[in-house]
Coordinates of C-alpha atoms and ligand atoms in Angstrom, one line a residue:
M10 CA -19.3 -9.5 -8.8
I11 CA -20.2 -7.0 -11.5
L12 CA -17.8 -6.4 -14.3
P13 CA -18.6 -3.2 -16.2
K14 CA -18.0 -2.7 -19.9
T15 CA -16.0 0.4 -19.2
N16 CA -13.1 0.8 -16.7
R17 CA -15.5 2.0 -14.0
L18 CA -19.2 2.8 -13.5
T19 CA -20.4 6.3 -13.6
P20 CA -22.0 7.6 -10.4
E21 CA -25.5 7.2 -12.1
Q22 CA -24.7 3.6 -13.1
L23 CA -23.4 2.8 -9.6
A24 CA -26.6 4.3 -8.1
E25 CA -28.6 2.0 -10.4
V26 CA -26.9 -1.2 -9.5
T27 CA -26.8 -0.2 -5.8
Q28 CA -30.6 0.2 -6.0
I29 CA -31.1 -3.2 -7.7
V30 CA -28.9 -5.1 -5.2
G31 CA -30.4 -3.2 -2.3
D32 CA -33.9 -4.5 -3.3
F33 CA -32.4 -8.0 -2.6
G34 CA -30.7 -7.1 0.7
C35 CA -27.2 -6.8 -0.8
R36 CA -24.8 -3.9 -1.1
I37 CA -22.1 -3.0 -3.6
Q38 CA -18.4 -2.8 -2.6
P39 CA -16.2 -1.2 -5.4
I40 CA -12.7 -2.8 -5.6
V41 CA -10.5 -0.3 -7.3
G42 CA -7.8 -1.8 -9.4
A43 CA -4.9 -0.1 -11.2
V44 CA -6.9 -0.1 -14.5
R45 CA -10.4 -1.3 -13.8
T46 CA -12.8 -1.2 -10.9
I47 CA -14.9 -4.2 -10.2
Y48 CA -18.0 -4.2 -8.0
A49 CA -18.5 -7.0 -5.4
I50 CA -22.0 -7.8 -4.5
V51 CA -21.9 -8.2 -0.7
G52 CA -24.6 -10.4 0.7
D53 CA -26.4 -13.4 -0.7
E54 CA -26.2 -12.9 -4.4
R55 CA -27.9 -16.1 -5.4
D56 CA -31.3 -14.5 -6.2
D57 CA -31.8 -15.3 -9.9
L58 CA -34.1 -12.2 -10.4
M59 CA -31.4 -9.9 -9.1
I60 CA -28.8 -11.4 -11.4
T61 CA -31.2 -11.2 -14.4
R62 CA -31.9 -7.5 -13.7
L63 CA -28.2 -6.8 -13.4
E64 CA -27.4 -8.7 -16.6
G65 CA -30.1 -6.7 -18.4
L66 CA -28.1 -3.4 -17.9
N67 CA -26.4 -2.4 -21.1
F68 CA -23.3 -1.1 -19.3
V69 CA -22.6 -4.4 -17.6
E70 CA -20.3 -6.8 -19.3
R71 CA -21.0 -9.8 -17.1
I72 CA -21.9 -10.9 -13.6
D73 CA -19.4 -13.3 -12.0
K74 CA -21.5 -15.7 -10.0
I75 CA -18.9 -17.5 -7.9
Q76 CA -20.7 -19.7 -5.4
S77 CA -18.1 -19.6 -2.7
P78 CA -18.2 -18.3 0.8
F79 CA -15.0 -16.4 -0.1
K80 CA -15.9 -15.2 -3.5
L81 CA -13.4 -12.3 -3.6
M82 CA -10.5 -14.5 -2.3
D83 CA -11.4 -17.3 -4.6
K84 CA -9.0 -18.2 -7.4
R85 CA -11.8 -17.9 -9.9
S86 CA -12.5 -14.3 -8.8
D87 CA -11.7 -11.4 -11.0
L88 CA -9.3 -10.3 -8.3
A89 CA -7.0 -13.2 -9.3
S90 CA -5.0 -10.7 -11.4
H91 CA -4.6 -8.3 -8.4
R92 CA -0.9 -7.7 -7.6
I93 CA 0.3 -6.6 -4.2
H94 CA 3.2 -4.1 -4.1
L95 CA 5.3 -3.6 -1.0
G96 CA 8.7 -2.4 0.0
G97 CA 9.8 -1.9 -3.6
M98 CA 8.8 -5.4 -4.7
T99 CA 5.7 -7.1 -6.2
L100 CA 4.5 -10.3 -4.7
G101 CA 5.0 -13.1 -7.2
D102 CA 8.0 -11.4 -8.9
E103 CA 10.4 -12.3 -6.1
L104 CA 10.3 -13.9 -2.6
L105 CA 8.9 -11.4 0.0
I106 CA 11.0 -11.2 3.2
I107 CA 9.5 -9.7 6.3
A108 CA 12.0 -9.8 9.2
G109 CA 12.6 -8.2 12.6
Q110 CA 11.9 -8.5 16.2
C111 CA 9.1 -10.3 17.9
T112 CA 8.8 -7.6 20.4
I113 CA 10.2 -4.1 20.5
D114 CA 11.9 -3.2 23.8
P115 CA 10.7 0.3 24.6
K116 CA 13.5 0.8 27.1
N117 CA 16.1 -0.1 24.4
P118 CA 15.2 1.5 21.1
T119 CA 18.7 1.2 19.8
L120 CA 18.3 -2.6 19.5
L121 CA 15.4 -2.1 17.1
Y122 CA 17.3 0.5 15.0
E123 CA 20.3 -1.9 14.8
T124 CA 18.0 -4.8 14.0
A125 CA 16.3 -2.8 11.3
A126 CA 19.6 -1.8 9.6
A127 CA 20.7 -5.5 9.9
V128 CA 17.6 -7.0 8.3
K129 CA 17.7 -4.4 5.5
E130 CA 21.4 -5.3 4.9
A131 CA 20.4 -9.0 4.9
G132 CA 17.9 -8.4 2.1
A133 CA 14.5 -8.0 3.9
H134 CA 11.8 -5.9 2.3
V135 CA 9.7 -5.2 5.4
L136 CA 10.6 -4.7 9.0
R137 CA 8.5 -6.4 11.6
G138 CA 8.3 -5.2 15.2
G139 CA 5.8 -6.2 17.9
V140 CA 4.4 -3.1 19.6
W141 CA 1.4 -4.7 21.5
K142 CA 1.9 -8.4 22.2
P143 CA -0.7 -11.2 22.7
R144 CA 0.8 -13.0 25.7
T145 CA -0.5 -16.3 27.0
N146 CA 0.7 -15.3 30.5
P147 CA -1.3 -12.2 31.6
Y148 CA 1.6 -11.1 33.8
A149 CA 4.1 -11.2 31.0
F150 CA 5.1 -8.0 29.1
Q151 CA 2.1 -6.9 27.1
G152 CA 3.9 -4.4 24.8
D153 CA 3.9 -0.7 25.0
A154 CA 2.4 2.0 22.7
K155 CA 5.7 3.9 23.0
S156 CA 7.2 1.2 20.8
L157 CA 5.1 2.5 17.9
D158 CA 7.2 5.6 17.8
I159 CA 10.4 3.5 17.8
L160 CA 9.0 1.4 15.0
M161 CA 8.2 4.4 12.9
E162 CA 11.7 5.9 13.6
A163 CA 13.2 2.6 12.4
H164 CA 11.1 3.1 9.2
R165 CA 12.5 6.6 8.8
R166 CA 16.0 5.5 9.3
T167 CA 15.9 2.6 6.9
G168 CA 13.1 3.3 4.5
L169 CA 11.7 -0.1 5.1
P170 CA 7.9 -0.4 5.4
V171 CA 6.9 -1.7 8.8
D172 CA 4.6 -4.4 10.1
A173 CA 2.9 -4.5 13.5
E174 CA 0.2 -6.7 15.1
V175 CA -3.0 -5.0 16.3
M176 CA -5.4 -6.7 18.6
D177 CA -8.2 -4.2 19.0
E178 CA -9.7 -1.1 17.4
Q179 CA -7.8 1.4 19.5
Q180 CA -4.5 -0.2 18.5
L181 CA -5.7 -0.3 14.9
K182 CA -6.3 3.4 14.9
L183 CA -3.0 4.3 16.5
A184 CA -1.1 2.1 14.1
L185 CA -2.8 3.5 11.0
D186 CA -2.5 7.1 12.3
A187 CA 1.3 6.5 12.8
G188 CA 1.6 5.2 9.2
V189 CA 2.2 1.5 9.8
H190 CA 2.3 -0.1 6.3
M191 CA 1.4 -3.7 7.2
L192 CA -1.1 -4.7 9.9
Q193 CA -0.7 -8.2 11.3
V194 CA -3.7 -10.1 12.6
G195 CA -2.3 -12.6 15.1
A196 CA -3.1 -16.3 15.3
R197 CA -5.3 -15.6 18.4
N198 CA -7.4 -13.1 16.5
A199 CA -7.7 -14.9 13.2
L200 CA -11.3 -15.7 13.9
N201 CA -12.2 -12.4 15.7
Y202 CA -14.7 -11.3 13.1
S203 CA -15.4 -7.9 14.6
L204 CA -11.7 -7.1 14.5
L205 CA -11.4 -8.5 11.0
R206 CA -14.3 -6.3 10.0
A207 CA -12.9 -3.2 11.7
I208 CA -9.6 -3.8 9.9
G209 CA -11.3 -4.2 6.6
R210 CA -13.2 -1.0 7.1
A211 CA -10.1 0.9 8.3
V212 CA -7.9 -0.1 5.4
A213 CA -10.5 0.2 2.7
E214 CA -9.3 3.4 1.2
R215 CA -5.6 2.8 1.9
E216 CA -2.7 0.8 0.4
T217 CA -2.1 -0.9 3.7
V218 CA -1.3 -4.6 3.5
V219 CA -2.8 -7.1 6.0
L220 CA -0.9 -10.2 7.1
L221 CA -3.5 -12.6 8.3
K222 CA -2.0 -15.4 10.5
R223 CA -3.6 -18.8 10.4
G224 CA -5.4 -19.4 13.7
L225 CA -3.9 -21.7 16.3
H226 CA -6.8 -24.1 16.1
M227 CA -7.9 -23.5 12.6
G228 CA -9.1 -26.5 10.7
P229 CA -10.6 -26.4 7.2
L230 CA -8.8 -24.0 4.8
N231 CA -12.2 -22.5 4.0
E232 CA -12.2 -21.0 7.5
F233 CA -8.9 -19.3 6.9
L234 CA -10.1 -18.0 3.5
S235 CA -13.4 -16.8 4.9
A236 CA -11.5 -14.8 7.5
A237 CA -9.6 -13.1 4.7
E238 CA -12.8 -12.5 2.9
Y239 CA -14.1 -10.5 5.9
I240 CA -11.3 -8.0 5.3
A241 CA -11.4 -8.0 1.5
S242 CA -15.2 -7.4 1.5
F243 CA -14.6 -3.8 2.4
G244 CA -12.6 -3.2 -0.7
N245 CA -8.9 -3.6 0.0
P246 CA -7.6 -7.0 -1.3
N247 CA -4.0 -6.5 -0.1
I248 CA -4.1 -9.6 2.0
L249 CA -1.3 -12.1 2.7
L250 CA -2.1 -15.5 4.2
C251 CA 0.3 -16.6 6.8
P252 CA 0.5 -20.2 8.0
R253 CA 2.4 -20.1 11.4
G254 CA 1.9 -23.6 12.8
T255 CA -1.2 -24.9 14.6
S256 CA -2.0 -26.7 17.9
P257 CA -1.7 -29.4 19.1
T258 CA 2.0 -29.1 18.8
L259 CA 4.4 -31.6 17.3
D260 CA 6.6 -32.7 20.2
G261 CA 9.7 -30.6 20.2
Y262 CA 8.3 -27.8 18.1
R263 CA 6.4 -24.8 19.3
N264 CA 3.4 -25.7 17.1
H265 CA 2.6 -28.1 14.4
P266 CA 4.4 -26.8 11.3
D267 CA 1.8 -26.2 8.5
E268 CA 3.8 -24.8 5.6
S269 CA 2.6 -27.9 3.7
I270 CA -0.8 -26.4 3.3
T271 CA 0.6 -23.8 0.9
P272 CA -0.2 -25.7 -2.3
L273 CA -3.7 -26.5 -1.0
L274 CA -4.3 -22.8 -0.4
K275 CA -3.0 -22.0 -3.8
E276 CA -5.5 -24.3 -5.4
K277 CA -8.3 -22.3 -3.8
T278 CA -7.1 -18.7 -3.7
W279 CA -5.0 -16.2 -5.6
A280 CA -3.8 -14.6 -2.4
P281 CA -0.1 -14.8 -1.7
V282 CA 1.1 -17.2 1.0
V283 CA 3.7 -15.8 3.4
V284 CA 4.8 -18.5 5.9
D285 CA 6.0 -17.7 9.4
P286 CA 8.6 -20.4 10.2
S287 CA 9.6 -18.8 13.5
H288 CA 6.3 -19.4 15.4
S289 CA 5.8 -22.7 13.6
V290 CA 8.9 -24.4 15.0
G291 CA 9.8 -21.9 17.8
R292 CA 13.5 -22.4 17.9
A293 CA 16.1 -20.4 16.0
S294 CA 18.0 -23.6 15.1
Y295 CA 15.0 -25.1 13.3
V296 CA 13.8 -21.9 11.5
P297 CA 16.1 -22.0 8.4
A298 CA 14.9 -25.6 7.5
C299 CA 11.3 -24.6 8.0
A300 CA 11.8 -21.5 5.8
L301 CA 13.3 -23.7 3.0
A302 CA 10.4 -26.2 3.4
A303 CA 7.9 -23.4 3.0
V304 CA 9.5 -22.2 -0.2
A305 CA 9.7 -25.7 -1.5
Y306 CA 6.0 -25.9 -0.9
G307 CA 5.5 -22.8 -3.0
A308 CA 5.3 -20.0 -0.5
D309 CA 5.5 -16.4 -1.9
G310 CA 7.1 -15.0 1.1
L311 CA 8.5 -15.5 4.7
C312 CA 7.9 -13.7 7.9
I313 CA 11.0 -14.4 10.1
E314 CA 11.8 -13.2 13.6
A315 CA 15.4 -11.7 13.7
H316 CA 17.3 -9.7 16.2
V317 CA 20.7 -8.1 16.2
K318 CA 21.3 -9.7 19.6
P319 CA 18.7 -12.4 20.4
S320 CA 19.8 -13.0 23.9
A321 CA 19.1 -9.3 24.7
G322 CA 15.6 -9.5 23.3
I323 CA 12.3 -9.8 25.0
G324 CA 9.2 -11.8 24.0
D325 CA 10.1 -14.7 21.7
D326 CA 13.4 -13.3 20.5
P327 CA 15.8 -15.0 22.8
K328 CA 14.5 -18.4 21.6
Q329 CA 13.3 -17.8 18.1
A330 CA 15.1 -14.9 16.5
L331 CA 17.8 -15.5 13.9
T332 CA 20.9 -13.5 14.1
P333 CA 21.6 -11.2 11.1
E334 CA 24.2 -13.6 9.8
V335 CA 21.8 -16.6 9.9
L336 CA 19.0 -14.5 8.5
A337 CA 21.2 -13.4 5.5
E338 CA 22.2 -17.0 4.8
T339 CA 18.5 -18.1 5.1
I340 CA 17.4 -15.4 2.7
S341 CA 20.1 -16.3 0.2
Q342 CA 19.2 -20.0 0.3
T343 CA 15.4 -19.5 0.2
R344 CA 15.9 -17.1 -2.7
Q345 CA 17.8 -19.6 -4.7
L346 CA 15.2 -22.2 -4.0
W347 CA 12.4 -19.8 -4.9
T348 CA 14.1 -19.1 -8.3
L349 CA 14.3 -22.9 -8.9
R350 CA 10.7 -23.4 -8.3
R351 CA 9.2 -20.0 -9.3
P352 CA 5.4 -20.1 -8.5
G353 CA 3.7 -22.6 -10.8
K354 CA 6.9 -24.1 -12.2
V355 CA 6.8 -27.4 -10.4
E356 CA 3.0 -27.6 -10.6
A357 CA 3.2 -27.1 -14.4
L358 CA 5.3 -30.3 -14.5
A359 CA 3.0 -32.4 -12.4
Ligands
PEP416 C1 4.1 -12.7 16.5 O1 4.2 -12.6 15.3 O2 5.0 -12.3 17.3 C2 3.0 -13.4 17.1 C3 2.6 -13.2 18.3 O3 2.5 -14.3 16.2 P1 1.3 -15.3 16.3 O4 0.0 -14.4 16.3 O5 1.4 -16.1 15.1 O6 1.4 -16.1 17.6
MN417 MN1 6.7 -13.7 18.3

């Protein structure tokens, strides 16, 4: 990572560093911050001669040589001061709440409009709504592109930014063209490197936020962070890490709840952790406790399935979705807990 003496390199300076790193098989990825632009060296930056040549440039303040497979996502990275803004809030200043339906019913848009109004009223910052769905059963409802219009209409009605999962490049393009604010990478695609790369490339020049779910069978945390690095390496570090339970399941729960990895992630990365309690436990009655546990572990946000009338929902909603009343109570309780243990407060005591 190259940190220039000025707020950004001139085109000539950029051309010079690009030439130097190019000689060693690397490329430069500018990462534009509010004040200063830093320049990630993408590739194997361990060559001492390359570093020496860069350090010799009089417009370079220093070269950050983090030896990490996820050097941008690493807590020691210069991106550690990066702040993500979304839905009128800033991650780290308050608890982020993403809420809404698992799956939008294209035959019944009113349900999403009512859900959108209800989650806004309950205090959510972002509306989620599944347009295309990754279904284990190939004969189950797979989602419908028509739902994208419904989601954007819900955005227009409420002003809430919207989150939808994309599973391939075609969906990615449709979602971005429609103006979706948050792209969700689902648990099944968390290790789909070509999709991660395509998303990274597509959001590079945008403010779009990416919610990266933890893979169903993901093991070491480095695997999760490296997946995030694939996206960040194209220049947009607006990435939220989303533990959502893993397999094998804990008997009685849908998955094995993994909100407890939050402090472990926070030791390695600056990226906000937004836990999804809904897919973790898989039953509406267990979701509030799991949400509270996530915040107790230090989560920066929650992604919760909610529906104005869960029994009328499709996808996971009849089982998992919270009613607006339970959602409002869960938001209120988790906010109180978040205030008690503001990020870093408990750790500072330990
Ligand atoms: C979802 O959010 O509805 C979903 C399918 O999530 P996951 O990828 O975590 O299973
Ligand atoms: Mn779901």
